[in-house]
Short mmCIF file of C-alpha atoms in Angstrom, two decimals:
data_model
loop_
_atom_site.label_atom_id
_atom_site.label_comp_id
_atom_site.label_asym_id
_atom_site.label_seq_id
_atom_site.Cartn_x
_atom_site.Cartn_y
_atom_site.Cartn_z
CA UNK P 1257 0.00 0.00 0.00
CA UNK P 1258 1.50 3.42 -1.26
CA UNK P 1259 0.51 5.49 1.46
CA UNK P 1260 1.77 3.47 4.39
CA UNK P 1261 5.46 2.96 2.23
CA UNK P 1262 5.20 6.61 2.04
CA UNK P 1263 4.25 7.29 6.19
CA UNK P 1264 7.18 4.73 6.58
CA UNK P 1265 9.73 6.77 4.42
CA UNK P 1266 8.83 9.62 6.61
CA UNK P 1267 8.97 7.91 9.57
CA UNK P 1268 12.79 6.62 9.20
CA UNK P 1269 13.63 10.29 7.97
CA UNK P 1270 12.01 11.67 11.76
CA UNK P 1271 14.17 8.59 13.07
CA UNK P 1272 11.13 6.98 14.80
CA UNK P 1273 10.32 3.01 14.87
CA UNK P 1274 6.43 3.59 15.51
CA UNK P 1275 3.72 5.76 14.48
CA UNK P 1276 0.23 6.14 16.71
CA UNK P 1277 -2.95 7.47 15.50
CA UNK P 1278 -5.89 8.31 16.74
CA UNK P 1279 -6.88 11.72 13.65
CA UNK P 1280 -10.33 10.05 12.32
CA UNK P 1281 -9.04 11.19 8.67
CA UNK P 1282 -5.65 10.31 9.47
CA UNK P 1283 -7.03 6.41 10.31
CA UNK P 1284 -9.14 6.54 7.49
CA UNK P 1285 -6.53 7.78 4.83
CA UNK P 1286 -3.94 5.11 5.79
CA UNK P 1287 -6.54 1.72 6.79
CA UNK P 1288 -9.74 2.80 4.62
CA UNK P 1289 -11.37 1.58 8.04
CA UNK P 1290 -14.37 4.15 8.09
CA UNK P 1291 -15.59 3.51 11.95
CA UNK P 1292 -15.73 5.95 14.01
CA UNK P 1293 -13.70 4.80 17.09
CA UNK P 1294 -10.31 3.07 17.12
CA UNK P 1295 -6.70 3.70 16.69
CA UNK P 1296 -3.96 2.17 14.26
CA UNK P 1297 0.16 1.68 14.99
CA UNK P 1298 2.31 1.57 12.43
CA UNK P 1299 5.30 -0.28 13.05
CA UNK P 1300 8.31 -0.61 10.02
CA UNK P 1301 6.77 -4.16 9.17
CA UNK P 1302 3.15 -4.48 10.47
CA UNK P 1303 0.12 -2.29 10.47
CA UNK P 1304 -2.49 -2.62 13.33
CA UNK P 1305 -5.94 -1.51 13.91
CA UNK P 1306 -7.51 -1.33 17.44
CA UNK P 1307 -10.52 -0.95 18.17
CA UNK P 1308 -13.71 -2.03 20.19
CA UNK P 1309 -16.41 -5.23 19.16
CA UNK P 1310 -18.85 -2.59 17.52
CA UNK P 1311 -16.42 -2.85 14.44
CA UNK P 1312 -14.48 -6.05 14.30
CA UNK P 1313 -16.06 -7.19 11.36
CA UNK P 1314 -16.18 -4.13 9.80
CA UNK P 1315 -12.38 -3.12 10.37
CA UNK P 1316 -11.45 -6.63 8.83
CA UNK P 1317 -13.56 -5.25 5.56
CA UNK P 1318 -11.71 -2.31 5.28
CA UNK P 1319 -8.45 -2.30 6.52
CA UNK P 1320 -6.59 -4.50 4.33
CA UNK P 1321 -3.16 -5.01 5.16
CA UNK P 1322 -3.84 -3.97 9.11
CA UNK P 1323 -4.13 -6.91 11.53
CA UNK P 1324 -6.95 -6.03 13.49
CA UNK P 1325 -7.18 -6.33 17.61
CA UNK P 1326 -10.44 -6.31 19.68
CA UNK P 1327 -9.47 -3.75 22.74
CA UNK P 1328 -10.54 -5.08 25.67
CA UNK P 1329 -10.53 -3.12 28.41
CA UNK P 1330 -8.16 0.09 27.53
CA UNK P 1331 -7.08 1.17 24.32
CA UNK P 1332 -3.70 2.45 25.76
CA UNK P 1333 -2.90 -1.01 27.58
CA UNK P 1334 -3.75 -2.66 23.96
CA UNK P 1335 -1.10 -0.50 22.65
CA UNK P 1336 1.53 -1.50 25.11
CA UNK P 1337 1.08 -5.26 24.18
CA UNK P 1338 1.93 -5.16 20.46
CA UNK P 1339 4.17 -1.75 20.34
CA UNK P 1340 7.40 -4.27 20.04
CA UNK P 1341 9.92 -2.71 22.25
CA UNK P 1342 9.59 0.70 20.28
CA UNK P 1343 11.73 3.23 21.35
CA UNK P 1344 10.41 6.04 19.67
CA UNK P 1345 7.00 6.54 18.92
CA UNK P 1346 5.30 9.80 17.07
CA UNK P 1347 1.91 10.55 17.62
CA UNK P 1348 -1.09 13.56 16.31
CA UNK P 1349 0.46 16.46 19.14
CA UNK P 1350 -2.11 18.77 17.91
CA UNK P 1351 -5.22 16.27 18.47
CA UNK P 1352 -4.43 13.78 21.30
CA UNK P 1353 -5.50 15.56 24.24
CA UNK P 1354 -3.84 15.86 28.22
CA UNK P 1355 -5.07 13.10 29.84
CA UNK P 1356 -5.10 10.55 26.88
CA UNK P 1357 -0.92 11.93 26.75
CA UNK P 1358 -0.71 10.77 30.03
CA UNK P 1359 -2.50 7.34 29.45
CA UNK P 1360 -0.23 6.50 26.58
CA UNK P 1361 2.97 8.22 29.05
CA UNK P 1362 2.27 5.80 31.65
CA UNK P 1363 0.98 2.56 28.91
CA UNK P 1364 5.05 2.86 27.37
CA UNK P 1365 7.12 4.21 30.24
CA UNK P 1366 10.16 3.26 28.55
CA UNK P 1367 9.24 4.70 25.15
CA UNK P 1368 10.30 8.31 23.56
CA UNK P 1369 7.37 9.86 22.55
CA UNK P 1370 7.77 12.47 19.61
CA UNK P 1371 4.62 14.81 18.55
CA UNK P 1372 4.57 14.93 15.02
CA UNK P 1373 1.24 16.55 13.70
CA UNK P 1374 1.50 16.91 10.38
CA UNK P 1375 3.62 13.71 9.64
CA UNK P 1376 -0.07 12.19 8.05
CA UNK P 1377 -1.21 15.79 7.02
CA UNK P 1378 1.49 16.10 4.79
CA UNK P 1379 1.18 13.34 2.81
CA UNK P 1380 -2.90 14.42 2.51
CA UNK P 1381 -1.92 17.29 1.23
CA UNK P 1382 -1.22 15.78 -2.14
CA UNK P 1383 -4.18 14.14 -3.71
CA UNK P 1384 -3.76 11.04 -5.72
CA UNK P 1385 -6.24 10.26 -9.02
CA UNK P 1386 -8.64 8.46 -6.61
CA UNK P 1387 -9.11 11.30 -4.04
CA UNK P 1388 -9.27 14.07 -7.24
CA UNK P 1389 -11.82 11.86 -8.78
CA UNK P 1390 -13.55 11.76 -5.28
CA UNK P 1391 -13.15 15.46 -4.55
CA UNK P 1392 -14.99 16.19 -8.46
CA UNK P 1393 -17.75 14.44 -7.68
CA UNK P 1394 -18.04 16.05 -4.61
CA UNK P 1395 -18.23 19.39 -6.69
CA UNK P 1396 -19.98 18.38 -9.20
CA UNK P 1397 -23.05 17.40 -6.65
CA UNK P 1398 -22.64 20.47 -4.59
CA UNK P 1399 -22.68 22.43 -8.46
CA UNK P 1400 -25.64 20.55 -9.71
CA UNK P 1401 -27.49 21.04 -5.87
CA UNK P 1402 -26.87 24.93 -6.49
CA UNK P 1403 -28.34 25.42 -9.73
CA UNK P 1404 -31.32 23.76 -8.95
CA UNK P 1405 -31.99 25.69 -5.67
CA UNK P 1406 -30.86 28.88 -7.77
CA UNK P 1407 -33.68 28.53 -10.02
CA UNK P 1408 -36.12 28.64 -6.90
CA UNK P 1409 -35.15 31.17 -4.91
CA UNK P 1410 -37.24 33.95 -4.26
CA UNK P 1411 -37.87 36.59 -1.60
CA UNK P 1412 -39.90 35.40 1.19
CA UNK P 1413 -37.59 32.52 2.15
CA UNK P 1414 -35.91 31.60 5.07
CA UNK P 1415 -32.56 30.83 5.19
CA UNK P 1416 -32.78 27.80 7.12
CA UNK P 1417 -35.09 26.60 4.13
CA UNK P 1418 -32.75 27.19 1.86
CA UNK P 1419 -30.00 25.40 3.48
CA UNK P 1420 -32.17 22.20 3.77
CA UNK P 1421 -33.71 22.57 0.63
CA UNK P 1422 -29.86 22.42 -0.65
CA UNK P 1423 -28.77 19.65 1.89
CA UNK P 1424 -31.69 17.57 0.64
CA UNK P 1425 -30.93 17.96 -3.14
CA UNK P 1426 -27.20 16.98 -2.38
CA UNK P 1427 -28.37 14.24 -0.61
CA UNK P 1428 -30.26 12.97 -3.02
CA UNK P 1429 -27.79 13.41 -5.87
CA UNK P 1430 -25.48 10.78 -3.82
CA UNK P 1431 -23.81 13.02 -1.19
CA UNK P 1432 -23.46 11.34 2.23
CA UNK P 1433 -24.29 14.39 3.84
CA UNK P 1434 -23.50 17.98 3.70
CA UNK P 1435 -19.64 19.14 4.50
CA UNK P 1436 -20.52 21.20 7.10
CA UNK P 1437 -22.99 23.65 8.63
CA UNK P 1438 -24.39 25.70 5.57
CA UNK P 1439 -23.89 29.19 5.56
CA UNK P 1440 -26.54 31.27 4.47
CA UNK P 1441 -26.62 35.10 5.26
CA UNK P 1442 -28.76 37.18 3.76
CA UNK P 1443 -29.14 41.03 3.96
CA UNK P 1444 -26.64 42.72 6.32
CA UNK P 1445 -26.18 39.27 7.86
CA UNK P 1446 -24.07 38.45 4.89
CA UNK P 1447 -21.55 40.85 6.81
CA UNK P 1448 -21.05 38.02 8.97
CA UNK P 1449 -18.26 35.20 7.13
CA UNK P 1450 -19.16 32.80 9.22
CA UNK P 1451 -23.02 33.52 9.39
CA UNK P 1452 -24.99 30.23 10.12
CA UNK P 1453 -28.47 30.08 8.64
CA UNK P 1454 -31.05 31.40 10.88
CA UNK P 1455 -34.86 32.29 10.27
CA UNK P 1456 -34.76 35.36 8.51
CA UNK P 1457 -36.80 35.98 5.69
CA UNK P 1458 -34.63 37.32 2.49
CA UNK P 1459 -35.82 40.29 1.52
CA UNK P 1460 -35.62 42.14 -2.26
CA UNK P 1461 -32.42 44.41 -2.71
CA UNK P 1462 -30.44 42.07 -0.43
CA UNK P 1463 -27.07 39.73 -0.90
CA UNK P 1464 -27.61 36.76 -0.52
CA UNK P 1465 -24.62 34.54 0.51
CA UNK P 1466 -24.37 30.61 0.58
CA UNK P 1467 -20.98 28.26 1.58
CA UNK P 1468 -22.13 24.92 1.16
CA UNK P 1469 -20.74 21.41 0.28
CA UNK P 1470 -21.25 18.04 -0.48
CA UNK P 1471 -19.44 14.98 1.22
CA UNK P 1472 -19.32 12.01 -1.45
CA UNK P 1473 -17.12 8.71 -0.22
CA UNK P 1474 -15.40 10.58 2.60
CA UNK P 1475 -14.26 13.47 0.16
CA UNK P 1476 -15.20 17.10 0.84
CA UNK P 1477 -16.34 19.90 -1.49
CA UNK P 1478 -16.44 23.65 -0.12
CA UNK P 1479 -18.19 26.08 -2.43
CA UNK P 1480 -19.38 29.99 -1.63
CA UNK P 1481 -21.55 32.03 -4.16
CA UNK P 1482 -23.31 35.68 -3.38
CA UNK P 1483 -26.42 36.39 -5.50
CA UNK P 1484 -28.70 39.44 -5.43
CA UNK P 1485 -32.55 39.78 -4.77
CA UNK P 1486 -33.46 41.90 -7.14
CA UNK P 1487 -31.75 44.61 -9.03
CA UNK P 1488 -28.54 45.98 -7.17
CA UNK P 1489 -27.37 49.61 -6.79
CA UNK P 1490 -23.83 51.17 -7.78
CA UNK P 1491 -22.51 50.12 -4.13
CA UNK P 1492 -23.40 46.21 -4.30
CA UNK P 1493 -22.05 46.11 -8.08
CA UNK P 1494 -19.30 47.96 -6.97
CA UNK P 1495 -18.17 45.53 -3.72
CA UNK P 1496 -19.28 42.60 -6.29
CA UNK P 1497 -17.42 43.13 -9.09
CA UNK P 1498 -14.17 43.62 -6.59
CA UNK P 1499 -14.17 39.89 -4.97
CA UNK P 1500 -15.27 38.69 -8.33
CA UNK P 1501 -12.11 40.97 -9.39
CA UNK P 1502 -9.75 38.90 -6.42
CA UNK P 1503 -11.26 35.87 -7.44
CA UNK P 1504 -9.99 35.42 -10.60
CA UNK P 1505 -6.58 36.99 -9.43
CA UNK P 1506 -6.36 34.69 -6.91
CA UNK P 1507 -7.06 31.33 -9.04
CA UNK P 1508 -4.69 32.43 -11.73
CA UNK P 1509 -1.66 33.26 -9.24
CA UNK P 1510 -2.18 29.32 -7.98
CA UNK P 1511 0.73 27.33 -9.12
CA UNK P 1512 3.15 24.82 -8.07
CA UNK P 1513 6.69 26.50 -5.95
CA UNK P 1514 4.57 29.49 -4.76
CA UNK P 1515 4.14 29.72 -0.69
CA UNK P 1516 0.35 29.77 0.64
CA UNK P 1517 0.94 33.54 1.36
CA UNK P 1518 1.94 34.77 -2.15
CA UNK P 1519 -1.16 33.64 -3.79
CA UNK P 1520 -2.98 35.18 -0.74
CA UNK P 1521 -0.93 38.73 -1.42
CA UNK P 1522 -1.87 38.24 -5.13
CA UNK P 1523 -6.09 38.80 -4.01
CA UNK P 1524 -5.30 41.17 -1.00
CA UNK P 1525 -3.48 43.60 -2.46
CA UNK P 1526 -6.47 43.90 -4.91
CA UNK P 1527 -8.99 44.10 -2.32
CA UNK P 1528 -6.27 46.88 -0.12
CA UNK P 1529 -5.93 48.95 -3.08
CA UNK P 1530 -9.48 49.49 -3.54
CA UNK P 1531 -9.77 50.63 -0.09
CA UNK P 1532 -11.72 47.69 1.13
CA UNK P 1533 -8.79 45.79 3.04
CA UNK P 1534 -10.02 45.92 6.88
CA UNK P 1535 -12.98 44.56 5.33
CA UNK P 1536 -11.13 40.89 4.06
CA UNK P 1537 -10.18 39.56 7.55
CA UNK P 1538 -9.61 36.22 6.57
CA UNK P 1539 -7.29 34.15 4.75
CA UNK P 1540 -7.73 33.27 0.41
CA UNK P 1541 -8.16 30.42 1.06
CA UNK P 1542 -7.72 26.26 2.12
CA UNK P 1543 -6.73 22.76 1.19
CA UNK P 1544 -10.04 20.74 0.94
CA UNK P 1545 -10.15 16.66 1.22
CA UNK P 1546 -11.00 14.53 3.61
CA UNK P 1547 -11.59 17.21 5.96
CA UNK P 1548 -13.45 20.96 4.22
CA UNK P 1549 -10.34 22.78 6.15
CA UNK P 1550 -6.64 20.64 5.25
CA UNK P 1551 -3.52 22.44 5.00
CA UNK P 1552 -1.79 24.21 3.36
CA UNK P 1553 -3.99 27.57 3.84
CA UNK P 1554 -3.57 30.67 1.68
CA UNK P 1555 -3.09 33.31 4.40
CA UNK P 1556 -0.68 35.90 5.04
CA UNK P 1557 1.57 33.78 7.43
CA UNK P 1558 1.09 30.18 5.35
CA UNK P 1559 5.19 29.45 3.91
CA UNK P 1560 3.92 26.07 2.41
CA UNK P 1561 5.10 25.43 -0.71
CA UNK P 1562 2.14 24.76 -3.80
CA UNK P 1563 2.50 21.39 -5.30
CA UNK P 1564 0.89 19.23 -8.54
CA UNK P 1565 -1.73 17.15 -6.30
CA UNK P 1566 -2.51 19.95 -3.77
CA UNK P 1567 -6.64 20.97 -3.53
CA UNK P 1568 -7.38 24.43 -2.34
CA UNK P 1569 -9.87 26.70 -2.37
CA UNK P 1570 -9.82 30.75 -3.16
CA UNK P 1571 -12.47 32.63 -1.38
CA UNK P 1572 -11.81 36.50 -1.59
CA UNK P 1573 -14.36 38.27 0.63
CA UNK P 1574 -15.32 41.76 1.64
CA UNK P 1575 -17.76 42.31 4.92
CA UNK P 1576 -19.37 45.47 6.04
CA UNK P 1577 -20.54 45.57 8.60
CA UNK P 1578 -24.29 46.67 9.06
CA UNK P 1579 -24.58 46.79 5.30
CA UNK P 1580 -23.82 43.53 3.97
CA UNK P 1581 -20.99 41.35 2.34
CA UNK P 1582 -19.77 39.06 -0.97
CA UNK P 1583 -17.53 36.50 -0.76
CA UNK P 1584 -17.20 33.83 -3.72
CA UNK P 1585 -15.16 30.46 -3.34
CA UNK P 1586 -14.13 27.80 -5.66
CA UNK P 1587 -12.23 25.14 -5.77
CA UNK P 1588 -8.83 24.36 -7.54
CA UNK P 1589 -6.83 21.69 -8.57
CA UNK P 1590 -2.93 22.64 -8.23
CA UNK P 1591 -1.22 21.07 -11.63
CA UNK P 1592 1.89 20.94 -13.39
CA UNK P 1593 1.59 24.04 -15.06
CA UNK P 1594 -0.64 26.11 -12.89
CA UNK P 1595 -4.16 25.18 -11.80
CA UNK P 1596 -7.72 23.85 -12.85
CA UNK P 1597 -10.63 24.87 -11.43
CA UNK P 1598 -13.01 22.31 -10.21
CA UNK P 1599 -15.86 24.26 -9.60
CA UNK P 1600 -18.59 24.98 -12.33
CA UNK P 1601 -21.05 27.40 -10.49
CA UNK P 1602 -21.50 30.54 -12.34
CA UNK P 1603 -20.33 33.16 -10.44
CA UNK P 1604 -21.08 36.71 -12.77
CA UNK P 1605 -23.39 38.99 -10.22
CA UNK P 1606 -26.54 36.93 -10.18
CA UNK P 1607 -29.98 38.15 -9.84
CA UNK P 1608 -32.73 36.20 -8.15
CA UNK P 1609 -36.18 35.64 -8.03
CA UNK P 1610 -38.44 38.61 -6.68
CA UNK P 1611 -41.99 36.71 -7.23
CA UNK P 1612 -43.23 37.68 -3.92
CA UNK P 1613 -43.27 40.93 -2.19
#
């Protein structure tokens, strides 16, 4: 199996003999086991998965390659029994928390234990043609979802509606389930970038803003569009047309050997010069896989290299607040020559339905 050859390449250059994790992606990306409880130890010859009689048979399904074991009483005293005299093991720093650090302290007394967080991360980072093929179906539900609610909305609708009403179409189009809580903002709640859908009615003249994504086989998609209720006036063109303006600026800086923060300076600075940069707090943008937020990011601090493989997503946005905001997302493919973008959504200013009043 490439991907544990790979972890084990990786773990001889950070000079340790075993690798622990317990990252539900992380387990996932290395066993295929898809349960949600258990553990896995990679040693330089054997693979195990532990976990608990809910998913024996199931881990034996998926896992191939990983000798499963039934944990008994304590996951960390399981752990001591087949770690094989390891003397240094590396383990998720950034997700294991205090006490279960002190559990697996005490299970190997005599064993070095060396936090490496983004030892698995790293090698997620670059998609193979499974995962892309995953991550376009992914898009191409969460596309297909959005032009079908598109050609329903109208004024009078909640939010909330119009997050289940896209949820449900996803679903039904073969998504597992919805990447993660919808946003959908409407009015000067689409100030908000993180603006959960709520029970407010959209009203004509408003923005309407919607992040959304579809989870097919495991793999995320993470797509934003802001349409208009109605005709807009100079100001809402105006803001519009300058994220639409980063947008594109942002996709076409995306290439292989830049850092995360260049392509993010690339959008910024368009967004700054326009006089609108205290209103872009956040970063460009994010790797997108088996989680909706992988690394690298496109920030101003991100020094992570762009590489063929790599999944990210640019999502310029400008928030005023008490008047109203735009942001618009899609979702690249990093390639040998620059980038393709995976998402399909039209994204020219957009007006909606005004049938009601």
């Amino acid at each position: 199996m490439n991907r544990l050859k790979n972890l084990r390449q990786k773990m001889q250059t950070e000079g340790i003999d075993a690798f622990f994790s317990i990252v539900p992606e992380n387990r996932c990306y290395l066993s295929g086991f898809t349960g949600s409880a258990g553990c896995l130890l990679i040693l330089p010859e054997r693979a195990f998965l532990l976990t608990d009689f809910r998913y024996i048979e199931q881990a034996n399904q998926e896992a191939i390659g990983f000798k499963v074991i039934k944990i008994i009483n304590n996951m960390f005293a399981s752990l001591a029994l087949i770690t094989q005299g390891a003397k240094r093991l590396g383990f998720e720093g950034d997700y294991l928390n205090y006490l279960d650090y002190c559990r697996l302290k005490e299970a190997l007394p005599q064993t070095e234990l060396v936090s490496l967080p983004d030892l698995v991360t790293g090698l997620r980072s670059i998609k193979d043609s499974t995962e892309i093929s995953l991550i376009r179906t992914a898009v191409q539900i969460a596309d297909q979802a959005w032009a079908n609610i598109l050609n329903q909305l109208e004024v009078g609708q909640t939010e909330e509606g119009i997050a289940l009403d896209l949820e449900f179409t996803m679903r039904r189009a073969g998504a597992s389930g919805a990447s993660f809580d919808f946003i959908v903002a409407s009015g000067k709640r689409s100030a908000l970038p993180h603006g959960r859908a709520s029970q407010k009615k959209i009203a004509k003249g408003e923005f309407l803003t919607v992040d959304f994504g579809a989870v097919y086989q495991g793999y995320c998609s993470d797509i934003t569009r802001t349409v208009i209720l109605g005709e807009p006036d100079k100001r809402q063109k105006e803001i519009y047309e300058l994220v639409l303006a980063a947008n594109y600026a942002g996709i076409k800086a995306v290439k292989p050997g830049l850092k995360g923060k260049e392509v993010d300076a690339v959008a910024r600075d368009i967004i700054q010069k326009a006089g609108y940069g205290e209103f872009f707090g956040h970063g460009l943008g994010h790797a997108v896989g088996l989680s909706v937020h992988e690394g690298p990011s496109l920030n101003m601090r991100e020094e992570k290299i762009l590489q063929p493989g790599m999944i990210v997503t640019v999502e310029p946005g400008v928030y005023i607040p008490d008047w109203g905001g735009v942001r618009i997302e899609d979702m690249v493919l990093v390639t040998e020559q620059g980038c393709e973008v995976l998402t399909q959504s039209p994204k020219g200013l957009t007006i909606v339905g005004c049938a009601q009043t």
